[in-house]
Structures are given as structure tokens and as C-alpha cells.
mmCIF file of C-alpha atoms in Angstrom:
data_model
loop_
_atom_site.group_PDB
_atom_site.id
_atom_site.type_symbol
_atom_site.label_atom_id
_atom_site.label_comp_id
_atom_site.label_asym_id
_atom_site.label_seq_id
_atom_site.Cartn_x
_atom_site.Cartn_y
_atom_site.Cartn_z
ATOM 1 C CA UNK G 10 101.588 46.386 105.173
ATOM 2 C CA UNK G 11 100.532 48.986 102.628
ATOM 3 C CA UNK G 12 99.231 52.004 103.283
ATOM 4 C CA UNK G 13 95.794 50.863 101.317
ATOM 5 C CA UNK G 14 95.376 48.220 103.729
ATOM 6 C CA UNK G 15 95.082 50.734 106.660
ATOM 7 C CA UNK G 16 92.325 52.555 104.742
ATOM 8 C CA UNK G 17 89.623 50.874 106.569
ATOM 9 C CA UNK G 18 91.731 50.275 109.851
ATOM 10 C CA UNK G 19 93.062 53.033 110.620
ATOM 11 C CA UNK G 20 90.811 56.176 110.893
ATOM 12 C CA UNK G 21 93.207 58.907 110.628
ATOM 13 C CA UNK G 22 94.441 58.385 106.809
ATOM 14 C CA UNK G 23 92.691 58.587 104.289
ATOM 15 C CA UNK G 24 93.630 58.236 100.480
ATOM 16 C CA UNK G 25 92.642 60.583 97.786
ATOM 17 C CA UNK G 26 93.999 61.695 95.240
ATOM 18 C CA UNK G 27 96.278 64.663 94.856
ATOM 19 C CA UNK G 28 94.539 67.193 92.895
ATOM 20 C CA UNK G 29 91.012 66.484 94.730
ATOM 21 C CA UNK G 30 93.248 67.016 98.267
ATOM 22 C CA UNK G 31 94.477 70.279 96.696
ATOM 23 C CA UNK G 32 91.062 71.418 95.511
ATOM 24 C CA UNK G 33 89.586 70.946 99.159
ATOM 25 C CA UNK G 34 91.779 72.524 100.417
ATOM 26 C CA UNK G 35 92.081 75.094 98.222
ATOM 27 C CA UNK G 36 88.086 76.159 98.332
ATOM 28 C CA UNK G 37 87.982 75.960 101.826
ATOM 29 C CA UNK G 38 90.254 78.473 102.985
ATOM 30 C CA UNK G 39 89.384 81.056 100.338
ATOM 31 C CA UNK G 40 91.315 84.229 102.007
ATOM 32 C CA UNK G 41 89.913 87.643 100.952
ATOM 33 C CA UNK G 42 91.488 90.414 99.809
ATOM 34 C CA UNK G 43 90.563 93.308 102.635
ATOM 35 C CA UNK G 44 89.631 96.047 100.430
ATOM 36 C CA UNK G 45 86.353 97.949 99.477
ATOM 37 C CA UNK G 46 85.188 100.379 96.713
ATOM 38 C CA UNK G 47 82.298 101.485 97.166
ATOM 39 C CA UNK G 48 78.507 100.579 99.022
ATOM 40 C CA UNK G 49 78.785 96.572 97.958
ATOM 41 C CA UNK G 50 82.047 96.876 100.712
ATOM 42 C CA UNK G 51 79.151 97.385 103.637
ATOM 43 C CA UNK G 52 77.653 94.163 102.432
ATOM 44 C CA UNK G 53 80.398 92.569 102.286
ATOM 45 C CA UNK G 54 81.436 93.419 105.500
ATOM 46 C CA UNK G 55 77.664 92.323 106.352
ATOM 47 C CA UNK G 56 78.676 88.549 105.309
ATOM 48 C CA UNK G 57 81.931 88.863 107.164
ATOM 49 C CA UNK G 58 80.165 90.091 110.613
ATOM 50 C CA UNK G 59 78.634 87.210 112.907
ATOM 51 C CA UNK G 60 74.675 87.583 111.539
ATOM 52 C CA UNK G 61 76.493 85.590 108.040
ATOM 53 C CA UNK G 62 80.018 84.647 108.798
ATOM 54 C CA UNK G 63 82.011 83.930 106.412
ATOM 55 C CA UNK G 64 83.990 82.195 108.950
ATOM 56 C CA UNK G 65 81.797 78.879 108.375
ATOM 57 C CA UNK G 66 83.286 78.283 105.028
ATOM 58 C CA UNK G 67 86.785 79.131 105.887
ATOM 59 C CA UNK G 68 86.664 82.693 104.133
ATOM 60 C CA UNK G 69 88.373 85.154 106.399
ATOM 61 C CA UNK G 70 90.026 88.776 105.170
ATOM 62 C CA UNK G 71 93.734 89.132 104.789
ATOM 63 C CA UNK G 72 95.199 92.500 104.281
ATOM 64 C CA UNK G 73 98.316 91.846 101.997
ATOM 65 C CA UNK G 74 97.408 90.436 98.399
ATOM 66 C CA UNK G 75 100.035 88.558 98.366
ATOM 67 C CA UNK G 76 98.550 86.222 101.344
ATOM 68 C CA UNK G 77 95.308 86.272 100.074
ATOM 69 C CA UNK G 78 93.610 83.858 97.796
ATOM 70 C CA UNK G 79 90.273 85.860 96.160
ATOM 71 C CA UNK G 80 89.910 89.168 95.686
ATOM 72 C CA UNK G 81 86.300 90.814 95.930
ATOM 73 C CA UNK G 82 85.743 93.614 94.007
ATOM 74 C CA UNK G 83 83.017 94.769 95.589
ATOM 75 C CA UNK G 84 82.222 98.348 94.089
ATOM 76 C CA UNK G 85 82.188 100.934 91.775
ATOM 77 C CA UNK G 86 85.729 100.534 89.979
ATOM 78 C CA UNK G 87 86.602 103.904 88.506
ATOM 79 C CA UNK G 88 89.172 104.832 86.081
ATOM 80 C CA UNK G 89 91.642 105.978 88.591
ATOM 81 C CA UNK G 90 91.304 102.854 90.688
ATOM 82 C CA UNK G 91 91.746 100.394 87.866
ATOM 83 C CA UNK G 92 95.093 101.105 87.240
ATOM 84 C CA UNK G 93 95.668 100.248 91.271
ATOM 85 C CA UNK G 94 93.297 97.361 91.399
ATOM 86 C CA UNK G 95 95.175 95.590 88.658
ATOM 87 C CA UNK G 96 98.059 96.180 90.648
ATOM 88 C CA UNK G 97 96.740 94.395 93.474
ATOM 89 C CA UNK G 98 96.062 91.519 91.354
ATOM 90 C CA UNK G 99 99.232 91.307 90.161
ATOM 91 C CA UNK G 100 100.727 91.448 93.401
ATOM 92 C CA UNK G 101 98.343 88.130 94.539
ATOM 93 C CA UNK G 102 100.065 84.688 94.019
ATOM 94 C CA UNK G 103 98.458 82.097 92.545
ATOM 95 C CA UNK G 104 96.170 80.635 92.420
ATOM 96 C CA UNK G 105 93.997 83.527 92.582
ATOM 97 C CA UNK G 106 90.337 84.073 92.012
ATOM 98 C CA UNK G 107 88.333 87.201 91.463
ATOM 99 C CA UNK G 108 84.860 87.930 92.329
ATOM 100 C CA UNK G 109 83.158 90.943 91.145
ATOM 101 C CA UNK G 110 80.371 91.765 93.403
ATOM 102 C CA UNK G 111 77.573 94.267 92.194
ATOM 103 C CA UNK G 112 76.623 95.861 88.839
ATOM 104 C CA UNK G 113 79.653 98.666 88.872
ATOM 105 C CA UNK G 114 82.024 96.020 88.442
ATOM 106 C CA UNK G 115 80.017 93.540 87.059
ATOM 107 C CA UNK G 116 79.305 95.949 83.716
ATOM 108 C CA UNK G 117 79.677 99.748 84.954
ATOM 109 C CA UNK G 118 75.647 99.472 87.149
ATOM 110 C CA UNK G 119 74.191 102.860 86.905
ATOM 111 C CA UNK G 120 77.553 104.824 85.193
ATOM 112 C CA UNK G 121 77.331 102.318 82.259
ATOM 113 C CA UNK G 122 76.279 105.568 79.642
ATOM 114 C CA UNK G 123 76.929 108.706 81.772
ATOM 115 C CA UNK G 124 79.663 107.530 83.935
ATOM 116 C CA UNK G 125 82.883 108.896 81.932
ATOM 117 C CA UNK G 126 84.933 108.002 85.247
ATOM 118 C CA UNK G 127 83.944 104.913 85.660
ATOM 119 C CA UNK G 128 85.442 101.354 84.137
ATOM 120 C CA UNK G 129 82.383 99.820 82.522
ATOM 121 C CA UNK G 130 83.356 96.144 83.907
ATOM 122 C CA UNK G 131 85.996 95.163 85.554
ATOM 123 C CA UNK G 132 86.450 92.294 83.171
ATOM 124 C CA UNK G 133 88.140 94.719 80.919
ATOM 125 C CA UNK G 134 91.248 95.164 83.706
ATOM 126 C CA UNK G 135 91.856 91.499 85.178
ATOM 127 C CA UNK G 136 89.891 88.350 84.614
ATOM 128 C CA UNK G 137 86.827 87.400 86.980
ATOM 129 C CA UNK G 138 85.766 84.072 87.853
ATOM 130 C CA UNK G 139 82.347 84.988 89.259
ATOM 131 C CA UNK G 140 79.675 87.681 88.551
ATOM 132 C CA UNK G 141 77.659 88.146 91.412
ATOM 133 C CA UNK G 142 74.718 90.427 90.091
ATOM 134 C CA UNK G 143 72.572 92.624 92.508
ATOM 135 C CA UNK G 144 73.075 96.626 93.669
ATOM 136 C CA UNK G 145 74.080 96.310 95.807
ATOM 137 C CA UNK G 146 74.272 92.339 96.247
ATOM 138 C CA UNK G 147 72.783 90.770 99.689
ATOM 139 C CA UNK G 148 75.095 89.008 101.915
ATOM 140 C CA UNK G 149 73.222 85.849 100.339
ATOM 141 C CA UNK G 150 74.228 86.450 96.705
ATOM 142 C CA UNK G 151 77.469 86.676 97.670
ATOM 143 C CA UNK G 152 77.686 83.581 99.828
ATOM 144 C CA UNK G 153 76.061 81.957 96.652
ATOM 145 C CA UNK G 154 78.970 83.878 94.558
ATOM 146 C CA UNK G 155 81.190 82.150 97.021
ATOM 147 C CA UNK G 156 80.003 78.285 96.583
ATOM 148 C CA UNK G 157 80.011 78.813 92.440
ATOM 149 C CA UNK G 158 83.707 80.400 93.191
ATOM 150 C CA UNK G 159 83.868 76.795 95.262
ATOM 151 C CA UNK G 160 82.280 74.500 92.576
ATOM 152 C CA UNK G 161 84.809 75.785 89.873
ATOM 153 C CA UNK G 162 87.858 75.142 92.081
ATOM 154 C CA UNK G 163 86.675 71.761 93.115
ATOM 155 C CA UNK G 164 86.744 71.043 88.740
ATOM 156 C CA UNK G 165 89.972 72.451 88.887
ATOM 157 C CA UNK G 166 93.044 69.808 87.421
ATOM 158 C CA UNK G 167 96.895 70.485 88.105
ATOM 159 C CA UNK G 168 97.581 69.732 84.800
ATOM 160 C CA UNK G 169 96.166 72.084 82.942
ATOM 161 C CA UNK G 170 96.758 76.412 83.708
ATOM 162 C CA UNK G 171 93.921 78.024 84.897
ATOM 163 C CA UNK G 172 94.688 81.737 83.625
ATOM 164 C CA UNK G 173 96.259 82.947 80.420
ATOM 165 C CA UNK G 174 98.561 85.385 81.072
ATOM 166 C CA UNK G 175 96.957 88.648 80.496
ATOM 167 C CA UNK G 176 98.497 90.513 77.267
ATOM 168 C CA UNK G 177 98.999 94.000 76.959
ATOM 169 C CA UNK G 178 97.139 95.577 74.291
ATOM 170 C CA UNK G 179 98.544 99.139 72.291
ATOM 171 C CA UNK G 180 95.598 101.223 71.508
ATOM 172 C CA UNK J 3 70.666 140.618 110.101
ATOM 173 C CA UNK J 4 70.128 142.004 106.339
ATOM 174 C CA UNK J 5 68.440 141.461 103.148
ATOM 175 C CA UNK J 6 70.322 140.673 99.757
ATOM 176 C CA UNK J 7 68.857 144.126 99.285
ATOM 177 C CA UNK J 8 70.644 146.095 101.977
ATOM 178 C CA UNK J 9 74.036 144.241 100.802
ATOM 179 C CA UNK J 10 73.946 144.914 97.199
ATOM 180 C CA UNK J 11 72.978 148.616 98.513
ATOM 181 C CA UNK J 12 76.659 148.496 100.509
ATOM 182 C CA UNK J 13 78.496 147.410 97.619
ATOM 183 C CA UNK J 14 77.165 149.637 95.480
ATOM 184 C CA UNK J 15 78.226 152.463 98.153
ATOM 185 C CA UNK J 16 81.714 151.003 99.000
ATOM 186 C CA UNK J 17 82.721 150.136 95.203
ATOM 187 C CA UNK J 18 80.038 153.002 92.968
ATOM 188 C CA UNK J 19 76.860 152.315 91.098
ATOM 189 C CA UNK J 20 78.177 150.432 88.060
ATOM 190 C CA UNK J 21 79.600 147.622 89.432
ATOM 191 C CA UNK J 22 77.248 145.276 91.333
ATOM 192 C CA UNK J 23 74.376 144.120 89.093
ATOM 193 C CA UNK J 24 70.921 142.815 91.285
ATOM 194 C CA UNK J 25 69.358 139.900 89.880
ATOM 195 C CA UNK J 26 66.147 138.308 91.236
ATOM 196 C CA UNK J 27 64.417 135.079 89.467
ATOM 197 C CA UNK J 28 61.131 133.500 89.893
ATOM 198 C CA UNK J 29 62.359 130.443 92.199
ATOM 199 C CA UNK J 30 65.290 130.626 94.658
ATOM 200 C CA UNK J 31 67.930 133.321 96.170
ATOM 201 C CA UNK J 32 68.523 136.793 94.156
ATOM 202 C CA UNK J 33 71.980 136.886 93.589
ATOM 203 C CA UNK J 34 74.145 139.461 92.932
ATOM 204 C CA UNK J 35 77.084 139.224 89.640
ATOM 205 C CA UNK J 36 80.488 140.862 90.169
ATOM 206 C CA UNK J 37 83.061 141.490 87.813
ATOM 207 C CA UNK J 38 85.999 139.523 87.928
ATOM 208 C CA UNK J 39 88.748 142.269 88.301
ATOM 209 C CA UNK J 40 86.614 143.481 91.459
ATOM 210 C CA UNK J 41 85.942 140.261 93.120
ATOM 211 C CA UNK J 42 89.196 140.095 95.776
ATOM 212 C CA UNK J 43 88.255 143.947 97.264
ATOM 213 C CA UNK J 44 84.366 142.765 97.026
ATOM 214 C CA UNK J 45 85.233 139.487 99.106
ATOM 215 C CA UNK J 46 87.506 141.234 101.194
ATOM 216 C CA UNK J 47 84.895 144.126 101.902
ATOM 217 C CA UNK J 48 82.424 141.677 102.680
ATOM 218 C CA UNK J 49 84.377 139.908 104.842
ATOM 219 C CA UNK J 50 85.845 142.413 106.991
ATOM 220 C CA UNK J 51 82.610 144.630 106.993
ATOM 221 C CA UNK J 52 81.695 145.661 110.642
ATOM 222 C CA UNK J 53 77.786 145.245 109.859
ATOM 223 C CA UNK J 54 78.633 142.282 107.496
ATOM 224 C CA UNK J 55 80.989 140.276 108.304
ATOM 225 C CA UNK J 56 80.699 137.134 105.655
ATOM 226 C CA UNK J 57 83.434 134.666 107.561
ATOM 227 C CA UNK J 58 82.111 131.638 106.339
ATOM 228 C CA UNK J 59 82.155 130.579 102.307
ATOM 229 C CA UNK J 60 79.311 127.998 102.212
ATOM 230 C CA UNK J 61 79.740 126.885 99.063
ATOM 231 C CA UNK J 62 81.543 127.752 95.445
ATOM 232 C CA UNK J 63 80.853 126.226 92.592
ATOM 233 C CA UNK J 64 81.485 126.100 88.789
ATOM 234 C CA UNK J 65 78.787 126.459 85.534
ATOM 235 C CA UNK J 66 78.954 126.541 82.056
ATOM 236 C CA UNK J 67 77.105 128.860 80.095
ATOM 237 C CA UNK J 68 77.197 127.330 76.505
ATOM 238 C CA UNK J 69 74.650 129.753 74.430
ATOM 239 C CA UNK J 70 76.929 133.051 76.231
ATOM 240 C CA UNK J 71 80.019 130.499 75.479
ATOM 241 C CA UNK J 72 80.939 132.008 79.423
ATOM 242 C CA UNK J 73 82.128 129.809 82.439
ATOM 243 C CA UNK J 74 80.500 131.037 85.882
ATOM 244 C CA UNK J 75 81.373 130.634 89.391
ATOM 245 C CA UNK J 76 78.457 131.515 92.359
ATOM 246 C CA UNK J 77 79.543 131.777 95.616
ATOM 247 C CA UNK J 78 77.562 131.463 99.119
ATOM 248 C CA UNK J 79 78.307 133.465 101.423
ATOM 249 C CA UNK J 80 76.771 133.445 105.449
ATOM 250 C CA UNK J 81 77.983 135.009 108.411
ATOM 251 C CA UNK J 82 77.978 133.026 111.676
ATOM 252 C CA UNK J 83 77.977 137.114 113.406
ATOM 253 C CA UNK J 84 75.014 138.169 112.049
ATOM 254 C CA UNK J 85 72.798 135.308 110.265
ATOM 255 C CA UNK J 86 72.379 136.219 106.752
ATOM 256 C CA UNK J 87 73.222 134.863 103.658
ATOM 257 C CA UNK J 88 74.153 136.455 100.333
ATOM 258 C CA UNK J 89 74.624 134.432 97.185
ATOM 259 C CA UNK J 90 76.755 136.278 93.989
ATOM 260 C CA UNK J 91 78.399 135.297 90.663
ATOM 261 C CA UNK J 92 81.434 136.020 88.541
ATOM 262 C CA UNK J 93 81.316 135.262 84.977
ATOM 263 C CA UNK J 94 84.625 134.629 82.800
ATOM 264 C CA UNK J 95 84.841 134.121 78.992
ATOM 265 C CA UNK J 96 84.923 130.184 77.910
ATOM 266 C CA UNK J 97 88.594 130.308 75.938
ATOM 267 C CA UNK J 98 90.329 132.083 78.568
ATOM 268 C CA UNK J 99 88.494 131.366 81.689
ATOM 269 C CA UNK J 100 90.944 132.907 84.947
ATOM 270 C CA UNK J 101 88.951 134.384 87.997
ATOM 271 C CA UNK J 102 91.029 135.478 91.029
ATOM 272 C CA UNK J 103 91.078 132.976 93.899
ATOM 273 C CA UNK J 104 89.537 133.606 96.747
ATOM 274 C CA UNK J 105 91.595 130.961 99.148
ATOM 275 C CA UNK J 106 93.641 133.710 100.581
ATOM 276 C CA UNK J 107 90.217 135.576 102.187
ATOM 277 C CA UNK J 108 88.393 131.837 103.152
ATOM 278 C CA UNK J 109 90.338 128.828 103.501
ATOM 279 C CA UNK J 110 87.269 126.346 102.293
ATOM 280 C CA UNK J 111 88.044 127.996 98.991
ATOM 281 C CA UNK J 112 90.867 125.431 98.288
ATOM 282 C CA UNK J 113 89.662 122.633 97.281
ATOM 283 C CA UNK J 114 86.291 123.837 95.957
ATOM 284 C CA UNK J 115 88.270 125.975 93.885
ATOM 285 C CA UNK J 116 90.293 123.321 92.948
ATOM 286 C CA UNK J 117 87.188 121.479 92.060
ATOM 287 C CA UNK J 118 85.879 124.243 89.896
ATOM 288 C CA UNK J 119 88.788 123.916 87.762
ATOM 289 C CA UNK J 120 88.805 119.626 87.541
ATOM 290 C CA UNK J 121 85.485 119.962 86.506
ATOM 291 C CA UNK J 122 85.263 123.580 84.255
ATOM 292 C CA UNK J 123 88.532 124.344 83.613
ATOM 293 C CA UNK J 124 88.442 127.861 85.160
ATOM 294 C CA UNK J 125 91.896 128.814 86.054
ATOM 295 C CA UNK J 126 91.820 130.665 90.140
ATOM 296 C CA UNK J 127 94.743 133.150 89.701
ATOM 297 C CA UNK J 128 97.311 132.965 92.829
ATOM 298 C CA UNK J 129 95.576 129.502 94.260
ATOM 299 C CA UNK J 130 98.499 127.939 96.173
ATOM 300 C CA UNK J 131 97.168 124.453 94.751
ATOM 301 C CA UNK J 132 95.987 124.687 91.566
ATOM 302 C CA UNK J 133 95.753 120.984 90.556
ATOM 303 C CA UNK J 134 92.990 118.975 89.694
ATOM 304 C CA UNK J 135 91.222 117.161 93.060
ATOM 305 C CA UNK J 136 89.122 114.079 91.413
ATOM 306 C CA UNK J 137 89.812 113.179 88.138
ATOM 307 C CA UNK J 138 93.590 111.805 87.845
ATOM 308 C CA UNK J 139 96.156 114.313 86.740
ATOM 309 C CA UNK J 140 96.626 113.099 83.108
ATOM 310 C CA UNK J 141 92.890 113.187 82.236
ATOM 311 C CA UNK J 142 91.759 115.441 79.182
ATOM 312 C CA UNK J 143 89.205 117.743 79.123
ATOM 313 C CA UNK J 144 86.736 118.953 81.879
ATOM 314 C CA UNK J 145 83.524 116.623 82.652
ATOM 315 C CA UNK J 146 81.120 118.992 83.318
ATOM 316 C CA UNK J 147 81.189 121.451 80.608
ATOM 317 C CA UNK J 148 78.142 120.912 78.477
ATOM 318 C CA UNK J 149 79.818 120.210 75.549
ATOM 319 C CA UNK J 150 81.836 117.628 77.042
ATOM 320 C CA UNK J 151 83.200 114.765 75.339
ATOM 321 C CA UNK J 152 84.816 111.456 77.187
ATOM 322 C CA UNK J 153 88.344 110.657 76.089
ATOM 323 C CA UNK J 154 87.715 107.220 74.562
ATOM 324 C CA UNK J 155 90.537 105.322 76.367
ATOM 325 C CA UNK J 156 92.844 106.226 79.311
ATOM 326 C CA UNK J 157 96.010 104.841 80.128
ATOM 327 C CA UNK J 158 94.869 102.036 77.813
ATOM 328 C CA UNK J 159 91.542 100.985 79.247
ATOM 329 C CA UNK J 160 87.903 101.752 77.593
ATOM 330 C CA UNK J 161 85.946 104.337 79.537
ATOM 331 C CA UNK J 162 83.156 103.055 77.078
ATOM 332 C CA UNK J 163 80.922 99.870 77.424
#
């Protein structure tokens, strides 16, 4: 008997195929980096508490990077925190996955001309998988940020490598 | 409780005519200007002053004067004792801007001091700390002087769009 023939018998297998079983399980239990920067970090802690609950789609906080699975930067990133924030992705194993929630990370928001302490974009530090636009966003938009961050992992193959390393530039 | 009047009018009796300058605009608090090399005896007078008796520094903060080329610093005073409220400057040349601290006479002074110089550059002689409070410790140049400029990278990364 082969395990194909059970497939219909028996209702606790079931066959799939590696890299789909990976991917669900993978964008299920997207674990959260624990850290805020600014007034997006209320509204994320908004989706977190009960009224949203993250908990439905399996996205709970962790409070090492290196457990943790997506980071959210939700808030304004200035120039003294990008230096630690890239830290903290490089400290995350992969696969990893960064969301940048709000317009000061998505581009700079309201310090995009003025702001001289303020990154205009995260994007310029470590790579982002999802924008979520909005100032700040509502627990919504990033739930929404959350199934697009779901959709890409569920394309994702093991074949192929989902980052390029990051190169250092000299300026 | 007294008038900015009445205080300027004890200065000028404690530390002689010349010294204390009245000013009084169309909008807001008159304020009095102080010169530098007087400002720790002022403070300390005002402070220890049985019918003054300033014990709490409200607020200090730095300005840039660009058309006198000067760097300022106003301070607000109030006294919990007796209720009032006086408001004064100092003024210090742009190129070599160094104002006595005031930390040693109110303790809130640290880190608004501190503050004055991260943002204006205006050095607080014998300030225990005197470091820069927001912007990181290698950053050039201080962001609120009018004819600031933002470095164009630091430590490698665009502070432009």
C-alpha cells in the first residue's frame, strides 16, 4: 500500500507538495518583530489588541529578531535609528519579510523636504516587501498589508533566493 | 507678587544702571537682555532674592539672529514663592558663541542647555554634560540655525529623498 492510496482513506494525510507545505506554513505564522517608532506603533498595537487580532491569522509579536519572521516598521525612521533598525534586520533569520507601515517609512511622510533627521524611506536601509500607505495606517490597511505580505509568500519557490544580499555602497 | 517692572528696577539696584536693558514689544512678555559676563551673579541674585526668589527655570531656549550674525538664549523664569514670572535674554556673537551655564543655580538647565547647543551650537561654559542630546554625536552642523544646511549623507545613508 502506497501512501497515495490512503489519500482518500485515510483523513489525516494529506499530500502536497513541498514548497506549497512550506509556504502555508510559512504565511500563517508570520511572527512580528515587537518594536515601534513612532504613532503607526499605537495602530499597530490596535490590530494586535482583541477589537482586530492579529491572532486570527497566526501573527503574534516576538521580542528577539532572531525568532521572529516580519518585521513592521511602523514609524518615523530617523537617521539615528536606521543604523539600529538595519541591525535588527540583520540579526532576523531567514526568511524574513519587512513591512513598512505609514508614510515616514514608506517615503519620509511629512519630513520628506524639511526633515534633515529623518531617513526619507526606509527602502534606502533594508529591502521591504510591502508598502502599506496611510498616516497613520488603520488597523485595516495593515491587515490588508498583511494578506499581500501572505499572497507573495504563497508565490514563493525553494528554488530560487528571495533576497539579494544587500551590498555596501562607498559614498 | 511683582511686575517685570519692579524686577528689572532690582537688578538695576543690585548690579547699577548700565547693565539690565528693558525691552517691551507689541505682542507677548517684556523681557529683559543681560550681558553674558553678568548672567551667573544675575541668576544667582534672582534666585536667592528674599522678595524674588526665581527657583524654578521654566524654560531655556536657543535663537539665531542671522541679520546681527548673534546666537541668543531667553530664559523663563517663575517662582513657585511668590507667583511671578520674568522672561530675559543673553546674546553671544555667532563665531564664538560661549554663555555661562546656568545648571549649577537650576538643575532643569541640563539638558535644555544641552539642547541649546545640539541645535545652535552655543557652547554653556562649566556644563557638567556638554554633549549633544538629539542628534547623534557624529552629526555636522547645528539644525536650527537659519542658515542651516543638511549634511547630504550620514554614516552612508541619504538624508535626501
Amino acid at each position: 500500500m502506497g501512501i497515495l492510496d490512503k489519500k482518500y482513506h485515510d483523513s489525516t494525510i494529506i499530500i502536497v507538495n513541498l514548497q506549497s507545505a512550506l509556504n502555508w506554513a510559512r504565511k500563517n505564522s508570520l511572527w512580528y518583530e515587537q518594536f515601534g517608532l513612532a504613532c503607526c506603533a499605537i495602530e499597530m498595537m490596535a490590530t494586535a489588541a482583541s477589537k482586530y487580532d492579529f491572532d486570527r491569522f497566526g501573527i503574534i509579536p516576538r521580542s528577539s529578531p532572531r525568532q521572529s519572521d516580519v518585521m513592521i516598521v511602523a514609524g518615523t525612521v530617523t537617521m539615528k535609528m536606521a543604523s539600529r533598525i538595519k541591525r535588527l534586520y540583520e540579526q532576523m533569520s531567514e526568511p524574513r519579510y519587512v513591512i513598512s507601515m505609514g508614510s515616514c517609512s514608506n517615503c519620509g511622510g511629512p519630513y520628506w523636504e524639511h526633515g534633515y533627521h529623518v531617513l526619507k524611506g526606509v527602502d534606502k536601509v533594508i529591502p521591504v516587501d510591502v508598502y502599506v500607505p496611510g498616516c497613520p495606517p488603520r488597523p485595516e490597511a495593515l491587515l490588508e498589508g498583511f494578506i499581500k505580505l501572505q499572497e507573495k509568500i504563497s508565490g514563493e519557490t525553494i528554488i530560487k533566493e528571495k533576497n539579494p544580499e544587500l551590498k555596501a555602497e562607498k559614498v | 507678587m511683582k511686575q517685570q517692572e519692579e524686577i528689572f528696577e532690582y537688578l538695576q539696584k543690585e548690579f547699577g544702571e548700565e547693565t539690565v536693558e528693558f525691552y517691551k514689544g507689541d505682542v507677548g512678555q517684556p523681557w529683559l537682555k543681560l550681558p553674558a559676563e553678568y548672567l551667573k551673579k544675575m541668576a544667582n541674585f534672582l534666585r536667592d532674592n528674599a522678595e524674588l526668589r526665581f527657583n524654578t527655570l521654566m524654560c531655556l531656549s536657543g535663537t539665531h539672529y542671522p541679520d546681527k550674525s548673534e546666537l541668543g538664549v531667553t530664559y523663563h523664569l517663575h517662582s513657585t514663592l511668590h507667583g511671578h514670572t520674568v522672561a530675559f535674554k543673553v546674546a553671544t556673537p555667532a563665531d564664538q558663541p560661549e554663555i555661562p551655564s546656568v545648571e549649577s543655580i537650576w538643575k532643569t538647565a541640563n539638558w535644555h542647555e544641552r539642547e541649546a547647543m545640539d541645535m545652535f551650537g552655543i557652547l554653556f561654559k562649566d556644563h557638567p554634560n556638554m554633549k549633544r542630546i538629539l542628534c547623534p554625536d557624529d552629526w555636522q552642523g547645528y539644525p536650527l540655525r537659519k542658515d542651516y544646511k543638511p549634511q547630504e549623507y550620514y554614516q552612508s545613508m541619504p538624508t535626501g529623498t
